[in-house]
Coordinates of C-alpha atoms and ligand atoms in Angstrom, one line a residue:
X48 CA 13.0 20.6 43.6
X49 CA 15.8 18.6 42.0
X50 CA 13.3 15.6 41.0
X51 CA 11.0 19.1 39.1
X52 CA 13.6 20.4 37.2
X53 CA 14.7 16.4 35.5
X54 CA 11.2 15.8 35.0
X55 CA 10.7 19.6 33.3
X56 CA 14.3 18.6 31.7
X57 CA 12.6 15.2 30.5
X58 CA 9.9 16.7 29.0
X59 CA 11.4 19.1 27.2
X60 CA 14.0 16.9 25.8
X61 CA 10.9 14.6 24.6
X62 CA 9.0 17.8 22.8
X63 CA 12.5 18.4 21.1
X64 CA 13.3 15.1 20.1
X65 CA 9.0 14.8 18.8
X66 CA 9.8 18.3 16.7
X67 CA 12.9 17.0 15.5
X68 CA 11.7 13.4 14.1
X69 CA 8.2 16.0 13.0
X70 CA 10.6 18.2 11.3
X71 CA 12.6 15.0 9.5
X72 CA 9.1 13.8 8.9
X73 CA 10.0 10.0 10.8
X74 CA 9.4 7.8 13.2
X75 CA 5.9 9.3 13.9
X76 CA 4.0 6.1 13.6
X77 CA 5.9 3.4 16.3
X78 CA 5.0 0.1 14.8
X79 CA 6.2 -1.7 17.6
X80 CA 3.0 -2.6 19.8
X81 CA 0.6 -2.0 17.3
X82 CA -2.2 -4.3 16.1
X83 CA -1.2 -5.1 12.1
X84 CA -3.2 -6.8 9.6
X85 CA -2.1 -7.3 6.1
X86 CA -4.6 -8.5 3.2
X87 CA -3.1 -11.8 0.8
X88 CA -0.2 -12.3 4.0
X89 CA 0.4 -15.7 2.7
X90 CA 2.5 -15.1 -0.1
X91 CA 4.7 -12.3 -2.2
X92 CA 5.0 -8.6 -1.2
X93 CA 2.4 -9.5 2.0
X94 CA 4.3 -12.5 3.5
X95 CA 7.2 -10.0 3.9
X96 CA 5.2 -7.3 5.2
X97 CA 3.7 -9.4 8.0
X98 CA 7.1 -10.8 8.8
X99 CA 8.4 -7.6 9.1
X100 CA 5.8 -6.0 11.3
X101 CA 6.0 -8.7 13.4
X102 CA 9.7 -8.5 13.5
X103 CA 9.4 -4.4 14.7
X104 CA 7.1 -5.7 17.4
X105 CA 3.8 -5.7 16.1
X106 CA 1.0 -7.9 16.5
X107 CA 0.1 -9.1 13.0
X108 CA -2.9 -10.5 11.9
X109 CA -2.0 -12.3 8.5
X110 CA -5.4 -12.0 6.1
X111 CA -5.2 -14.8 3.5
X112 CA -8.1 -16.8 1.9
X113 CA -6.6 -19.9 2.8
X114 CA -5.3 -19.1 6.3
X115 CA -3.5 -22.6 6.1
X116 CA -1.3 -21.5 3.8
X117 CA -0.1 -18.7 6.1
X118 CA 3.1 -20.0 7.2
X119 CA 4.8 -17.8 9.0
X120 CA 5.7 -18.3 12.9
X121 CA 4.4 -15.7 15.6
X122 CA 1.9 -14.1 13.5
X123 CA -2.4 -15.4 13.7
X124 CA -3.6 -16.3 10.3
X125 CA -7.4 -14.9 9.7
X126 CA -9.3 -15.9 6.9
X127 CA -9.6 -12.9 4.8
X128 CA -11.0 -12.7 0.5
X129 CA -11.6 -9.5 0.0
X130 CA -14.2 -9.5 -2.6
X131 CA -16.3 -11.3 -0.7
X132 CA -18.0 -8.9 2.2
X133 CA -19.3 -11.6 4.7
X134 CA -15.4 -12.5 5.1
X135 CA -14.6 -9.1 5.5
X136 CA -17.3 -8.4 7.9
X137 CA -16.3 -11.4 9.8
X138 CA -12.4 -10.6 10.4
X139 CA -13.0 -7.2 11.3
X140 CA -15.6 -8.6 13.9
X141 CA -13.0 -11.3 15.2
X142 CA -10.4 -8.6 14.9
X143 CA -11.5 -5.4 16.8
X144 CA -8.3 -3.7 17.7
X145 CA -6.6 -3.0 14.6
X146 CA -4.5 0.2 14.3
X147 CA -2.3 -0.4 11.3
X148 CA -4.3 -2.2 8.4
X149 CA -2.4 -2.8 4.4
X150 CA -4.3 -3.5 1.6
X151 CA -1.8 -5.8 -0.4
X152 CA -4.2 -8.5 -1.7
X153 CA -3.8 -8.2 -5.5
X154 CA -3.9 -10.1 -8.7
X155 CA -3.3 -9.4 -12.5
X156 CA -5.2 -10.9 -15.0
X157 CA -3.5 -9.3 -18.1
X158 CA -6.4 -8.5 -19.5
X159 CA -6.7 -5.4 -22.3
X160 CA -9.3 -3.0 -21.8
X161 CA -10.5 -3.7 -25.5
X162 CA -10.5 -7.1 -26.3
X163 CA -9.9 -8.8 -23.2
X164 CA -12.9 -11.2 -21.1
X165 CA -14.9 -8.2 -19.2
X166 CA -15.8 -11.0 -16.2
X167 CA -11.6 -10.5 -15.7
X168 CA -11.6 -6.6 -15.9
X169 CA -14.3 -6.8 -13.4
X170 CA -12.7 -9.0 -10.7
X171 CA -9.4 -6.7 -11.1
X172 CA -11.9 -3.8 -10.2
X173 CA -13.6 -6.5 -7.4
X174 CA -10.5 -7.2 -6.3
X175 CA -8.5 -4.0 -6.3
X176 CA -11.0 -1.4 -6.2
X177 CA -13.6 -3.0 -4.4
X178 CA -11.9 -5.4 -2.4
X179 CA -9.7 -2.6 -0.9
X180 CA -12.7 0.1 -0.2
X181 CA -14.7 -2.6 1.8
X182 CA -11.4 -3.6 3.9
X183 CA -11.2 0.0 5.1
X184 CA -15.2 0.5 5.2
X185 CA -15.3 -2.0 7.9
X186 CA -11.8 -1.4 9.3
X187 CA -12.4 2.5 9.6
X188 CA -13.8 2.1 13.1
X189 CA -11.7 0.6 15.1
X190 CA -8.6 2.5 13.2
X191 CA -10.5 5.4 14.5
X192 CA -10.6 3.9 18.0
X193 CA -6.9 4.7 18.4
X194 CA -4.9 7.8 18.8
X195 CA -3.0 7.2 15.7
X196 CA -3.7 4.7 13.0
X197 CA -2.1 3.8 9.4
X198 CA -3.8 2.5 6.5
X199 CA -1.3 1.6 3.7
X200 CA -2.6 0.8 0.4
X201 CA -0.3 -1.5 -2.1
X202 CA -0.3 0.7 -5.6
X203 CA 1.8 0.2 -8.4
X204 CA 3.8 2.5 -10.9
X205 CA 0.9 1.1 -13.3
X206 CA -1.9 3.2 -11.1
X207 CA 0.0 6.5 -13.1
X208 CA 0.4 5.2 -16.9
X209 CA -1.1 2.1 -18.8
X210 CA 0.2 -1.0 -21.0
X211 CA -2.3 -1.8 -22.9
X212 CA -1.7 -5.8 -22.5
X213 CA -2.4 -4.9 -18.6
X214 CA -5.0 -2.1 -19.4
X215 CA -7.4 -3.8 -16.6
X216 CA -4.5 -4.4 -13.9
X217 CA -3.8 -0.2 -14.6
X218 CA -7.4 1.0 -14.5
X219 CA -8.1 -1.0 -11.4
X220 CA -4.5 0.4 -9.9
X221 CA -5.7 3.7 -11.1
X222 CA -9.1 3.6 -9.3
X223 CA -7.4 2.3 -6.2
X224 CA -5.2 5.8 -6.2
X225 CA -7.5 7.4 -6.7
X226 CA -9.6 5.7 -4.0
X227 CA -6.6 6.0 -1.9
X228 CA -6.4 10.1 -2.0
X229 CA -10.4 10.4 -1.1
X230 CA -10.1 8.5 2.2
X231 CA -6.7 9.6 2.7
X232 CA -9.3 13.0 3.2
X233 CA -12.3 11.3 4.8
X234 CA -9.9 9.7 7.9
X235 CA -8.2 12.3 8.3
X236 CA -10.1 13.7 11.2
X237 CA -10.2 10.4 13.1
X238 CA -6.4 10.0 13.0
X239 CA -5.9 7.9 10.6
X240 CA -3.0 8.6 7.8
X241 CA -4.3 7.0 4.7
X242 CA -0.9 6.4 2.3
X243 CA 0.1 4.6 -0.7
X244 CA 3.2 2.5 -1.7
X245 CA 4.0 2.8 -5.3
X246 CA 6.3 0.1 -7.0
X247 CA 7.8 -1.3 -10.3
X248 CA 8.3 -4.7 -10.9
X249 CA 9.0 -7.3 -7.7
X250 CA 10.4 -10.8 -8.1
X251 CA 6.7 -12.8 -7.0
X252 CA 4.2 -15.0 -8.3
X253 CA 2.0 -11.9 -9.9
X254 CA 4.6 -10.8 -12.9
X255 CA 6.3 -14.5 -12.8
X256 CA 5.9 -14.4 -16.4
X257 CA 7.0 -11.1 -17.3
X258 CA 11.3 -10.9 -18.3
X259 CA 12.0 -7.5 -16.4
X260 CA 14.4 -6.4 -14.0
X261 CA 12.3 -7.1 -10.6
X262 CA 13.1 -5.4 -7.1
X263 CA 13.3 -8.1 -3.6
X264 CA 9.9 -7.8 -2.3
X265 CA 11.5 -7.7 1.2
X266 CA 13.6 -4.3 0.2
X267 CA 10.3 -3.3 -1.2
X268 CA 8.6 -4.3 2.5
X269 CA 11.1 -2.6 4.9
X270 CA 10.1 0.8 2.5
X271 CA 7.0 0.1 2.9
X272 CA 7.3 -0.4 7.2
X273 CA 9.9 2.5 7.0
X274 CA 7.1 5.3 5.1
X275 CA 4.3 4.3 7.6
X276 CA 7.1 4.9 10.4
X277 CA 7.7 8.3 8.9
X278 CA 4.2 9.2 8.5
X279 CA 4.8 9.4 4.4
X280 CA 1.5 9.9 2.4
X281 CA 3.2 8.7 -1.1
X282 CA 5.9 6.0 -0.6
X283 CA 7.7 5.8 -3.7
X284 CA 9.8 2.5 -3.3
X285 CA 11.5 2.1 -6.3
X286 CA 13.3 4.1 -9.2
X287 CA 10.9 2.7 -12.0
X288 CA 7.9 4.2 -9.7
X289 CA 9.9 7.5 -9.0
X290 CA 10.7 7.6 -13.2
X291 CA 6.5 7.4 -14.0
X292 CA 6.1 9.9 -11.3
X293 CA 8.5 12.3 -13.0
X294 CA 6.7 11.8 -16.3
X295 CA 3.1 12.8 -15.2
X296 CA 4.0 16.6 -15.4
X297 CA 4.9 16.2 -19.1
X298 CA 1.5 14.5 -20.1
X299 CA 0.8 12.2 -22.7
X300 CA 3.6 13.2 -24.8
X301 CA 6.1 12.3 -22.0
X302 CA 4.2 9.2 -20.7
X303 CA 3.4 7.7 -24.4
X304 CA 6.5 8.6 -26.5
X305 CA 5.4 5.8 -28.5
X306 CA 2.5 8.1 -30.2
X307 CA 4.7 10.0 -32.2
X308 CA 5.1 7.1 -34.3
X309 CA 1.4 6.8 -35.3
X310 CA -0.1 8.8 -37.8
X311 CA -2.2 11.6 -36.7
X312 CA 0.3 12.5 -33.6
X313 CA 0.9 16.0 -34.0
X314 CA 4.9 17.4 -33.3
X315 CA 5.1 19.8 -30.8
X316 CA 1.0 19.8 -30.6
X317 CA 1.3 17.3 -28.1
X318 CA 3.2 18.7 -25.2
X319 CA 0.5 18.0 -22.8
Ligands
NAP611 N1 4.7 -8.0 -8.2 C1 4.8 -6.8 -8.7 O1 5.6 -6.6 -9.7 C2 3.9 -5.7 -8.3 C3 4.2 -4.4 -8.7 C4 3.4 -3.4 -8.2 C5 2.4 -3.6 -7.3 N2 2.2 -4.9 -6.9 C6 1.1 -5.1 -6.0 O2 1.6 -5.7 -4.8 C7 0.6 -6.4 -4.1 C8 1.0 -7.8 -3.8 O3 1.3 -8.5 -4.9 P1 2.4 -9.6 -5.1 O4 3.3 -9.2 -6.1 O5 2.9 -10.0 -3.7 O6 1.5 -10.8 -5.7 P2 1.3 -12.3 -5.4 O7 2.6 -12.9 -4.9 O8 0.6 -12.9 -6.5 O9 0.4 -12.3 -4.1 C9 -0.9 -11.8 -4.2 C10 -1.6 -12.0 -2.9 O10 -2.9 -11.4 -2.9 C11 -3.8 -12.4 -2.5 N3 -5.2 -12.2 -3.0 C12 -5.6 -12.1 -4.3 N4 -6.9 -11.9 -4.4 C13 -7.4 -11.9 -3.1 C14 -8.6 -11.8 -2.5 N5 -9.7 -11.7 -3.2 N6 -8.7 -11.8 -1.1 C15 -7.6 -11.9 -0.4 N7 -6.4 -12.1 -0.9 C16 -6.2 -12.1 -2.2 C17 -3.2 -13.7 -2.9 O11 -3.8 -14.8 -2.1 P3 -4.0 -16.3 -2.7 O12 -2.7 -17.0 -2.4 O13 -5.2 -16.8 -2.1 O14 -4.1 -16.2 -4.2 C18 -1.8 -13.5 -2.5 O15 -1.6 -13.6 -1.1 C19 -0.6 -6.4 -5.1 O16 -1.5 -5.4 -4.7 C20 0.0 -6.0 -6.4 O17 -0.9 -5.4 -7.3 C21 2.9 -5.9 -7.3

């Protein structure tokens, strides 16, 4: 009798606890156990992101093109280019039991839209748009195979307004938002929460030339590991992300102050 009522007791605490870490919106997703892979693990925001996932508990795959230049202890390095769909086909093959999968293979060309090489705009698309929609074509069924499963795409603050010096980094950025949001719908009834980490500048390779205050891309990583764990769908990491954000309700005129300066802007015409 006694043994019924701590089990009853147990449960009950359990549902309680569930509802409260529901109703704070954490801890819903437990990394610690899970299968992990992360896309370009070898070096920037992704080394740190496979480090950390393995230090939570997970088993991380680390996806790099040049697997030997994954060096990281205690995680497997699998080769991984995303733009190339025989490699992608082939880790999710050797893979098989993935639950948690982030798409942070990335590069920036700094290419403009208008004048810039069109074989670079494309390989930002290949790479960003492309790349990241065959990773979770081949991914989605063995995400699906688990009760719970995470994809976590890498976005910028760049996916919501453009530089026109980057204009092929932001439209690719954009796509992959947008990208994000439709399978974020289409996985949803297998289980899988589809999110998106948005983030200003971080001290790596990729903005190496640019003079900018730049966050640690291991702050930016524990975010990142802290959002999936609270089962966010938008993980804004960083105040220059949160800033764009805020801008987006007040349209062109709030995103591209710079407008008013040119002839033909019209005051007060171009609110929105
Ligand atoms: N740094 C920033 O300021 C910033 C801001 C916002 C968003 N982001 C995003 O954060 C993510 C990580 O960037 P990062 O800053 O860590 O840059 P990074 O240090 O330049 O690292 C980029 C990683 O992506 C890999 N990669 C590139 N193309 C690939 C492909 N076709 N297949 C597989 N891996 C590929 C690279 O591998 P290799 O070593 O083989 O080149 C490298 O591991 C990117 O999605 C980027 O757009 C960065």
């Amino acid at each position: 009798m006694l043994t019924m009522w701590m089990a009853r007791a147990v449960v009950m605490l359990n549902l309680a606890h569930m509802r409260e870490n529901m109703l704070r919106g954490r801890n819903v997703m437990d990394i610690t156990g899970k299968t992990a892979l992360v896309t370009g693990a070898n070096r920037g925001l992704g080394r740190h992101l496979a480090q950390q996932l393995r230090d939570r508990g997970a088993k991380v795959y680390a996806g790099a093109r040049n697997p030997q230049s994954v060096d990281l202890e205690g995680v497997t390095p699998i080769a991984l280019d995303i733009t190339d769909p025989t490699s992608v086909a082939t880790a999710a093959d050797a893979v098989g039991d993935v639950s948690i999968l982030i798409n942070n293979a990335g590069i920036s060309t700094g290419t403009s839209l208008l004048t810039g090489d069109l074989a670079n705009i494309r390989l930002e698309f290949d790479t960003s748009f492309f790349g990241t929609l065959s990773v979770i074509r081949a991914f989605a069924p063995q995400l699906g195979a688990h009760e719970g499963s995470a994809v976590l795409n890498i976005l910028s603050g760049l996916s919501w307004i453009s530089f026109p010096q980057a204009g092929a980094y932001c439209a690719a950025k954009s796509a992959e938002w947008s990208l994000t949001n439709a399978l974020r719908l289409e996985l949803a009834p297998q289980g899988t929460r589809v999110s998106a980490l948005h983030v200003g500048y971080m001290d790596t390779d990729l903005v190496r030339r640019i003079e900018a205050p730049k966050a640690d891309p291991a702050d930016i990583a524990r975010i990142a590991l802290d959002g999936i764990e609270a089962d966010s769908y938008e993980i804004i990491a960083d105040e220059p992300a949160r800033a764009v954000l805020a801008r987006l309700s007040g349209g062109v005129a709030a995103l591209y102050p710079q407008l008013r300066a040119l002839p033909g802007f019209l005051p007060g015409q171009g609110a929105k």
